[in-house]
Coordinates of N, CA, C and O in Angstrom, one line a residue:
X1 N 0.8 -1.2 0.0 CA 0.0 0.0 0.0 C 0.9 1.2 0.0 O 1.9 1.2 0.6
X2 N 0.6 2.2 -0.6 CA 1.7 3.4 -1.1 C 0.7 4.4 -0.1 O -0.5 4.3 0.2
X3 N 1.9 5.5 0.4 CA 1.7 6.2 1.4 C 0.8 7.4 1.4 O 0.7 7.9 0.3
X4 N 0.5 7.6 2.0 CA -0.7 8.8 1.3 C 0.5 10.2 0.8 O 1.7 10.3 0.8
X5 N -0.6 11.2 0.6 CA 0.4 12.3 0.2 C -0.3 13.4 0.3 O -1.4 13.1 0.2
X6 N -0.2 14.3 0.5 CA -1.0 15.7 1.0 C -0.7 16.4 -0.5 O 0.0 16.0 -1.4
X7 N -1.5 17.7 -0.3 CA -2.1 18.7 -1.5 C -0.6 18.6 -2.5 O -0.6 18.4 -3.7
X8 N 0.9 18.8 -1.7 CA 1.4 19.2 -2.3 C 2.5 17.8 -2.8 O 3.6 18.0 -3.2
X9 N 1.9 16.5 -2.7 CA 2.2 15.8 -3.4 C 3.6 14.8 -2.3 O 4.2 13.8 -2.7
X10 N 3.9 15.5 -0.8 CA 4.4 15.7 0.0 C 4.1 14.1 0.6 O 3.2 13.8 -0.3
X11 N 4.1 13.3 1.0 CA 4.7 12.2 2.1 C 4.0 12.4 3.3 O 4.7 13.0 4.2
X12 N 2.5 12.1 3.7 CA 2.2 12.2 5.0 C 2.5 11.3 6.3 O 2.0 10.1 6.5
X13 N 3.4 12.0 7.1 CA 4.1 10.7 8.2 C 3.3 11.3 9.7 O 2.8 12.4 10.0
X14 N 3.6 10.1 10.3 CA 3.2 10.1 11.6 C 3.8 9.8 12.4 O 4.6 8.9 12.1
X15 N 3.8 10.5 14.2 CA 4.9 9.4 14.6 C 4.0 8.4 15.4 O 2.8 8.5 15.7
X16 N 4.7 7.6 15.6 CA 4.6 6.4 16.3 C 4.8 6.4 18.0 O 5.7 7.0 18.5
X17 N 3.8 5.5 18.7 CA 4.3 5.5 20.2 C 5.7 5.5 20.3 O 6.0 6.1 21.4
X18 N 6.7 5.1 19.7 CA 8.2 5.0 19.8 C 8.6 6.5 19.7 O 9.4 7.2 20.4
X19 N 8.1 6.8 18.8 CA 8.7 8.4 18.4 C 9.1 8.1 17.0 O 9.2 9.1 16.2
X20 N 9.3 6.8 16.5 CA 9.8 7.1 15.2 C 8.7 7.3 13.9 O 7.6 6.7 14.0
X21 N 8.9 8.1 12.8 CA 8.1 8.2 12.2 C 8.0 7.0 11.3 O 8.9 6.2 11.0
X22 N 6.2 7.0 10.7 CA 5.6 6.2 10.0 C 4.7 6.4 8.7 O 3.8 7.1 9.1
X23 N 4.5 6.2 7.6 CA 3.9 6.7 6.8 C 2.7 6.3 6.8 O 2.2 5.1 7.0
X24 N 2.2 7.3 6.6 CA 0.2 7.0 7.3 C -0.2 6.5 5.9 O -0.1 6.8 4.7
X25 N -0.7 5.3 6.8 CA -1.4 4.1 5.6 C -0.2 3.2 5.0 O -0.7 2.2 4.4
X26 N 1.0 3.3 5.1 CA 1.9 2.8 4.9 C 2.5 1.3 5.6 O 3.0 0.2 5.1
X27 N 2.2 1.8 6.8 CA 2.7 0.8 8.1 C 3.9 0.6 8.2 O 4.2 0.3 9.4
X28 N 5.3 0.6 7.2 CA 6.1 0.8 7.3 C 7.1 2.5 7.8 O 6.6 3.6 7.6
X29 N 8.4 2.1 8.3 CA 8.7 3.0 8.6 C 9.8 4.0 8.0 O 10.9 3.7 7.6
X30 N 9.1 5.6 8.1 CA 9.5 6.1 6.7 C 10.6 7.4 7.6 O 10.2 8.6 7.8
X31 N 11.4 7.1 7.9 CA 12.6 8.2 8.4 C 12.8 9.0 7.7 O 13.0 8.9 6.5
X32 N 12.8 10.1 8.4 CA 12.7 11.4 7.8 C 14.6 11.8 7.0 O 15.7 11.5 7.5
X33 N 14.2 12.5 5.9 CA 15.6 12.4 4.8 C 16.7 12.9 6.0 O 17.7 12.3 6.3
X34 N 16.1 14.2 6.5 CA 17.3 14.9 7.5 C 16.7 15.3 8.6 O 15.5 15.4 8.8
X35 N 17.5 15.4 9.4 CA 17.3 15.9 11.3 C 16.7 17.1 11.1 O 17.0 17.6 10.0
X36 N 15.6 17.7 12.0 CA 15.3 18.8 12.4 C 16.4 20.0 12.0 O 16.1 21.0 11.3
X37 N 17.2 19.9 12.4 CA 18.3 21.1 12.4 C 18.4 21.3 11.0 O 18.4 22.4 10.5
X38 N 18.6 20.5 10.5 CA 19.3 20.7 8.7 C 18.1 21.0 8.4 O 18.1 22.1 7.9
X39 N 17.1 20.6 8.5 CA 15.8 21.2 7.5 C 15.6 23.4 8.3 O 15.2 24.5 7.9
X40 N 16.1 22.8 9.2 CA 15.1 24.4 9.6 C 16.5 25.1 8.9 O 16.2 26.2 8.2
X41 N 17.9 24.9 8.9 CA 18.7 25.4 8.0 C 18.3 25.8 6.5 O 18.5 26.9 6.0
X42 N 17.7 24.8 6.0 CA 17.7 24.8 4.3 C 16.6 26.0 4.6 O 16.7 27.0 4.0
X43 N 15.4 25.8 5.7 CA 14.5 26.7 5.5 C 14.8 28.1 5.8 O 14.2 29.1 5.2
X44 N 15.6 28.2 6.7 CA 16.4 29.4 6.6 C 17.0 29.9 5.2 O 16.5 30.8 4.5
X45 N 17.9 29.4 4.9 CA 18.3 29.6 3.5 C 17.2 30.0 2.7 O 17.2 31.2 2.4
X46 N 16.3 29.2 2.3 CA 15.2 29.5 1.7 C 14.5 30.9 1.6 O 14.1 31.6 0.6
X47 N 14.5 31.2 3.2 CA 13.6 32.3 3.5 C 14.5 33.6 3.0 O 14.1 34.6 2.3
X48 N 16.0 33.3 3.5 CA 16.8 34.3 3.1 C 16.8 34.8 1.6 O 16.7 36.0 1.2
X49 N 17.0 33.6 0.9 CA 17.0 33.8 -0.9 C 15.6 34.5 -1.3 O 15.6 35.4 -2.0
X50 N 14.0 33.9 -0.7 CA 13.2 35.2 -1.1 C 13.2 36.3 -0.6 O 12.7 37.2 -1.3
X51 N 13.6 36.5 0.5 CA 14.1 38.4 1.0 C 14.8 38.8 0.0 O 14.7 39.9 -0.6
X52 N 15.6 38.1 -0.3 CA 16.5 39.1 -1.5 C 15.7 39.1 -2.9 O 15.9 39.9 -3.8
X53 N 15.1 38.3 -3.0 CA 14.2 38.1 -4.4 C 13.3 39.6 -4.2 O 13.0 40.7 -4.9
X54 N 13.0 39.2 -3.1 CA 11.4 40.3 -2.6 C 12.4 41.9 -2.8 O 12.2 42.6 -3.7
X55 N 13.2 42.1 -2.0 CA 14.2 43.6 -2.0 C 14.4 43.8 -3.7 O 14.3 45.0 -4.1
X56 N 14.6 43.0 -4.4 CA 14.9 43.1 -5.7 C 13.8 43.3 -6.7 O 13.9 43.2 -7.9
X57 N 12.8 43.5 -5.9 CA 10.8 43.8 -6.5 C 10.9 42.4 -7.4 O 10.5 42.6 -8.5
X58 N 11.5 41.3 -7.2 CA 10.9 39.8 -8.3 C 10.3 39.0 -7.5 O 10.8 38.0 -7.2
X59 N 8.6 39.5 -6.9 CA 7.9 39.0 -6.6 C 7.3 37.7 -6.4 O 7.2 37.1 -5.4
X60 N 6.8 37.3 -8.0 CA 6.5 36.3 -7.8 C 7.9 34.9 -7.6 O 7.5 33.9 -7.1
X61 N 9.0 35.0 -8.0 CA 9.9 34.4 -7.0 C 10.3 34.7 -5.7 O 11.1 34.3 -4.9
X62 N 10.0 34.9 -5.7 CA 9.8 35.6 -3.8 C 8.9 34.6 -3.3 O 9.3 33.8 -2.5
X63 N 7.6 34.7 -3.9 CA 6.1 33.9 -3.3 C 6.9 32.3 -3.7 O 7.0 31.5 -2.8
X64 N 7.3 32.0 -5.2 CA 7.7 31.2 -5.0 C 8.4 30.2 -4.0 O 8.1 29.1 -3.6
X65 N 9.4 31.1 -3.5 CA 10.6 30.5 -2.6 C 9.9 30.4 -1.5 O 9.9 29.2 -1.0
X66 N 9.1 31.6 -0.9 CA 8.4 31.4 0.2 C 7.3 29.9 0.5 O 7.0 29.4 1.5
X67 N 6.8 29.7 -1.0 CA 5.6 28.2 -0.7 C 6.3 27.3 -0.8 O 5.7 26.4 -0.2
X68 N 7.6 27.1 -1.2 CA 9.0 25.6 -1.1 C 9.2 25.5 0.1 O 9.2 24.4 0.7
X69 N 9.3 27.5 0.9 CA 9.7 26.8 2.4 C 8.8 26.5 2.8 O 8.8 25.2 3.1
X70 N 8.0 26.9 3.0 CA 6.5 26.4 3.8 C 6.3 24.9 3.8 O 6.1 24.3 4.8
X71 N 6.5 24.3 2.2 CA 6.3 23.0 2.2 C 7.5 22.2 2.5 O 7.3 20.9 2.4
X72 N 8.6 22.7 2.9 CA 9.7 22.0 3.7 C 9.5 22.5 4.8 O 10.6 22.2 5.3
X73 N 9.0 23.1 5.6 CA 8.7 23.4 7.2 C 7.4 22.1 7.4 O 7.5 21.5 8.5
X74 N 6.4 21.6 6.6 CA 5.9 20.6 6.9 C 6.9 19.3 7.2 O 6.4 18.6 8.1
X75 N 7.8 18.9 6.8 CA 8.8 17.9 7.3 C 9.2 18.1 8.1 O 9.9 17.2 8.5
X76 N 9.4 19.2 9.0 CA 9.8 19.5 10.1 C 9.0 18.5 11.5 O 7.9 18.8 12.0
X77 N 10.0 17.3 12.0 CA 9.3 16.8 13.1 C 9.0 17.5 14.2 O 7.9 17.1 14.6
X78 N 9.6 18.4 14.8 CA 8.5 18.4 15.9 C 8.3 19.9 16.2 O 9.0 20.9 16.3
X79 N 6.6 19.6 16.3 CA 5.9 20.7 16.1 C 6.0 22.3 16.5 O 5.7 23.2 15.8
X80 N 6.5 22.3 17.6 CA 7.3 23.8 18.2 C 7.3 24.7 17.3 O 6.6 25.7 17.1
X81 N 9.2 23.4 16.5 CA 9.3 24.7 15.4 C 8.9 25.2 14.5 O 9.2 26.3 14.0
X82 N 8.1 24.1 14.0 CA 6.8 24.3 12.5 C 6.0 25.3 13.0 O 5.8 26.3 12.3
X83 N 5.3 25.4 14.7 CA 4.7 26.4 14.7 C 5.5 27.7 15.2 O 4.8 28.7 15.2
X84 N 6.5 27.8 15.5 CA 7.7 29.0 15.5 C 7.7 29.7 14.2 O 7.5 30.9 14.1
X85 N 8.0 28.9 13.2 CA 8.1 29.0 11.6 C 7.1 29.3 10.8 O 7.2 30.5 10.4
X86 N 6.2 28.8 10.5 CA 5.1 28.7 9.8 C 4.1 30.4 9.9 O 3.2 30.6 9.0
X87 N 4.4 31.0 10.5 CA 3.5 31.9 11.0 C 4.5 33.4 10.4 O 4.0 34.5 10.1
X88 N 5.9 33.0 10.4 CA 7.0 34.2 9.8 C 7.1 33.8 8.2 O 7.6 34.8 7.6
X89 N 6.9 33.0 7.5 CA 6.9 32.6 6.3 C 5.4 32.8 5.8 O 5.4 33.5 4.8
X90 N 4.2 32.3 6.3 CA 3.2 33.3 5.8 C 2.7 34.4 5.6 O 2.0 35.1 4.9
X91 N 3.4 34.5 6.5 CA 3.6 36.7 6.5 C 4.3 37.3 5.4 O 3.8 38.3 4.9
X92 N 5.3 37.0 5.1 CA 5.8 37.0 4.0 C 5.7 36.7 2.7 O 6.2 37.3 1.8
X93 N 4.8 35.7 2.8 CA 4.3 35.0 1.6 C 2.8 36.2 1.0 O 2.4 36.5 -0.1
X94 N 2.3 36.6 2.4 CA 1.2 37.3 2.0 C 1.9 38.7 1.6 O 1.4 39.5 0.8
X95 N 2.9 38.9 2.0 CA 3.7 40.7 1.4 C 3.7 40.5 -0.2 O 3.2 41.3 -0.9
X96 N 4.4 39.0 -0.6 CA 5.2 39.0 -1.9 C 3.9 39.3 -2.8 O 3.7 40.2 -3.6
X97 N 3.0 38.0 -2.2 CA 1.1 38.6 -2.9 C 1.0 39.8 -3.1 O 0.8 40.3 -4.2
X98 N 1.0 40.3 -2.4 CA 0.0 41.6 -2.5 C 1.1 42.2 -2.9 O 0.8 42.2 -4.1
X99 N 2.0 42.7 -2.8 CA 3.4 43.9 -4.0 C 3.3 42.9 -5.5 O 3.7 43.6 -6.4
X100 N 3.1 41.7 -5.9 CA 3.0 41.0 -7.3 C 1.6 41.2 -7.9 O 1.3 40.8 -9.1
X101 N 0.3 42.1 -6.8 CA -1.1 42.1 -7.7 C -1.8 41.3 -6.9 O -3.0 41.2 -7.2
X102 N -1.4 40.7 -6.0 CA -2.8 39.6 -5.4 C -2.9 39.9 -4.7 O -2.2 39.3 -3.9
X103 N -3.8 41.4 -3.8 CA -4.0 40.9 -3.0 C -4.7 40.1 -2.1 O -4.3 39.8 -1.0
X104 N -5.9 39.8 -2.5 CA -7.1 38.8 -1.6 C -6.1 37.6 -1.4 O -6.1 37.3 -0.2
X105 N -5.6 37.1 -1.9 CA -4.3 35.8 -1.8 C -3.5 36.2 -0.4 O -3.3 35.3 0.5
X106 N -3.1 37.5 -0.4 CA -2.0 38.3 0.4 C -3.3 38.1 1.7 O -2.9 37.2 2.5
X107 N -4.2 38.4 1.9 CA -5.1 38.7 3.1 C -5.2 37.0 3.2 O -5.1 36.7 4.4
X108 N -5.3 36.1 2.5 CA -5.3 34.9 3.0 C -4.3 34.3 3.9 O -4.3 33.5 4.9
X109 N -3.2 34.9 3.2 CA -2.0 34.2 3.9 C -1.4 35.2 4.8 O -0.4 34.8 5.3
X110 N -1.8 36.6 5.2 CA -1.9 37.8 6.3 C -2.9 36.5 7.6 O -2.4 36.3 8.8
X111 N -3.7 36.0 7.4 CA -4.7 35.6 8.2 C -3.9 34.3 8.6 O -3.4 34.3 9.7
X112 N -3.7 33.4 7.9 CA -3.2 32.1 8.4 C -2.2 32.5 9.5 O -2.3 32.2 10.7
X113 N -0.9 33.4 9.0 CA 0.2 34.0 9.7 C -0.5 34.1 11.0 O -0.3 33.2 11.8
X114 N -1.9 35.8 11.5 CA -2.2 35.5 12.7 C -3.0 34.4 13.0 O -2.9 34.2 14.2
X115 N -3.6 33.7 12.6 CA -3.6 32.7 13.4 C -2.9 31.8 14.0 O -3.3 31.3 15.0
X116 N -1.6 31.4 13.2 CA -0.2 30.7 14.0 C 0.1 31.6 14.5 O 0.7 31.2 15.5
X117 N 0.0 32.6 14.6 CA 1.0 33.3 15.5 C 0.1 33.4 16.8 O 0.5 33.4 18.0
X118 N -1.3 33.4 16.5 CA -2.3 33.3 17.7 C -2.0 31.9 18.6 O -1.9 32.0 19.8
X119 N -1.9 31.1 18.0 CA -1.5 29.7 18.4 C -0.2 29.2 19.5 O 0.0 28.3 20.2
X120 N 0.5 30.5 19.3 CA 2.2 30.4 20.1 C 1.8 31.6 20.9 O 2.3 31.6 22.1
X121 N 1.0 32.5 20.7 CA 0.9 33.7 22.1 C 1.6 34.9 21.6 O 2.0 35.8 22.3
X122 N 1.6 34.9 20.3 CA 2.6 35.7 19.9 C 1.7 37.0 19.5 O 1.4 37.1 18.4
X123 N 1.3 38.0 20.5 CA 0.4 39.1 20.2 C 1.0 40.1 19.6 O 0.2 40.7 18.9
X124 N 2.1 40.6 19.6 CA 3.0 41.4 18.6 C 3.2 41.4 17.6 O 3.6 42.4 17.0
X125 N 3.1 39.9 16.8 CA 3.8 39.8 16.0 C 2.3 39.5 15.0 O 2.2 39.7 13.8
X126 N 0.9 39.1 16.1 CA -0.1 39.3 15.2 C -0.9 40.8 14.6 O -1.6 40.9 13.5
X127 N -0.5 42.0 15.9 CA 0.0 43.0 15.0 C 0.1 43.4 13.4 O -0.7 43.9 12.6
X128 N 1.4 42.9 13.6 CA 2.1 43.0 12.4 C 1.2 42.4 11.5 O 0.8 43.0 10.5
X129 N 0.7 41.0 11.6 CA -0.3 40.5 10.4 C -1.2 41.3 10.2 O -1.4 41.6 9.1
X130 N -2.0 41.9 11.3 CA -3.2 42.5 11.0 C -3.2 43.8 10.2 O -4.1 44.2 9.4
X131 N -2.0 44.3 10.6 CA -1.2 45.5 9.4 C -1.3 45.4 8.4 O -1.9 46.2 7.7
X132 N -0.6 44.2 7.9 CA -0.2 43.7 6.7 C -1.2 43.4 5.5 O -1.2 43.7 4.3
X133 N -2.3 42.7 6.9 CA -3.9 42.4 6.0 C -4.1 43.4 5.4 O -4.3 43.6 4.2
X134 N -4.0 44.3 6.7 CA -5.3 45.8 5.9 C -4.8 46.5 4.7 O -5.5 47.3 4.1
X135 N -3.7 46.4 4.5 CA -2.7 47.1 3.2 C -3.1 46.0 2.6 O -4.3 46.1 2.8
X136 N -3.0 45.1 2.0 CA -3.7 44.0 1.2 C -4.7 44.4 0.8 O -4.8 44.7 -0.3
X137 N -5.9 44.4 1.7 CA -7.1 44.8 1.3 C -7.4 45.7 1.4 O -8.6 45.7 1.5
X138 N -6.8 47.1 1.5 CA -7.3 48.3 1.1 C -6.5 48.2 -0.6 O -6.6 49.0 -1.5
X139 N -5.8 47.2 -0.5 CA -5.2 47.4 -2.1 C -6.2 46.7 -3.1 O -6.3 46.9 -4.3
X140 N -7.2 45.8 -2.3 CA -7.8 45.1 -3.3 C -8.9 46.0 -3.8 O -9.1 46.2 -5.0
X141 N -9.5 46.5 -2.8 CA -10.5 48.1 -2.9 C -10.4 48.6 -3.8 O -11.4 48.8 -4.6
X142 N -8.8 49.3 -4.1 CA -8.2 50.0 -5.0 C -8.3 49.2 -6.0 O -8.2 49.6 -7.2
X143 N -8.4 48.2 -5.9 CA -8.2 48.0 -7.4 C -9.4 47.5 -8.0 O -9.5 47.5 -9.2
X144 N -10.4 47.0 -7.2 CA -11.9 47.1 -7.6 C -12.7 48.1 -8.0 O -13.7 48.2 -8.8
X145 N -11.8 49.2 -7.0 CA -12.6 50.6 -8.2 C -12.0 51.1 -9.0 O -12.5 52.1 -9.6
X146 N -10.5 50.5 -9.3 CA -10.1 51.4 -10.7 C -11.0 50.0 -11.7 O -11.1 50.3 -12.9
X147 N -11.5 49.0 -11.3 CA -11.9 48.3 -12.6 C -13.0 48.8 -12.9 O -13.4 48.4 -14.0
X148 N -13.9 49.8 -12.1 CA -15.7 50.2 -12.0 C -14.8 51.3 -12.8 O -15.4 52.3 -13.2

């Protein structure tokens, strides 16, 4: 039986009372390619390469780099730092949207942001999303009435 796979075609694992991970539906045991540390590295890297994409106004590579990390922060075993992570890369992801033309896309991923960030206690930093939103969608406004 072949392992299931989520939206983005990704390897859905689980762990096991042992701790070690398992591929759901799989029954066999599917070890993750690299340790915690080295993925949140690459995702680092990652993040870093769309900031400089984003500073360089090449947006939609920007959005790009930002949805690769995202979908390598899901291999990320244990949960903390997925929810540490996950919440500073949608924020971002919603900036690149909305400066590339999207923004209802941008308020989608402004919202996910606070809500991870709601999820860790992080009231500051959901701030910042709520900011972020409203520039999003005062952009989408704008641009509903330049189409009227």
């Amino acid at each position: 039986m072949a392992a299931l796979q989520d939206r983005d075609g990704l390897p859905v694992r689980t762990r096991a009372k042992n701790g070690a991970y398992v591929a759901a539906a799989g029954g066999g045991a599917a070890p993750p390619a690299k340790d915690d540390g080295a993925l949140v590295a690459d995702v680092e890297r990652a993040h870093v390469a769309a900031q400089q994409l984003f500073g360089a106004a090449r947006y939609d590579e920007a959005a790009e780099a930002w949805l690769g990390a995202l979908r390598l922060v899901r291999t990320i075993g244990d949960p903390a730092i997925r929810k540490g992570v996950q919440p500073v890369l949608a924020g971002a992801l919603g900036c690149a949207l909305d400066c590339r033309g999207d923004p209802r896309a941008a308020v989608t991923w402004h919202a996910r942001a606070f809500e991870a960030n709601g999820k860790i206690g992080d009231t500051r930093a959901q701030g910042g999303d709520m900011a972020n939103a409203g520039t999003a969608y005062l952009n989408a406004a704008a641009a509903a009435a330049a189409l009227r």
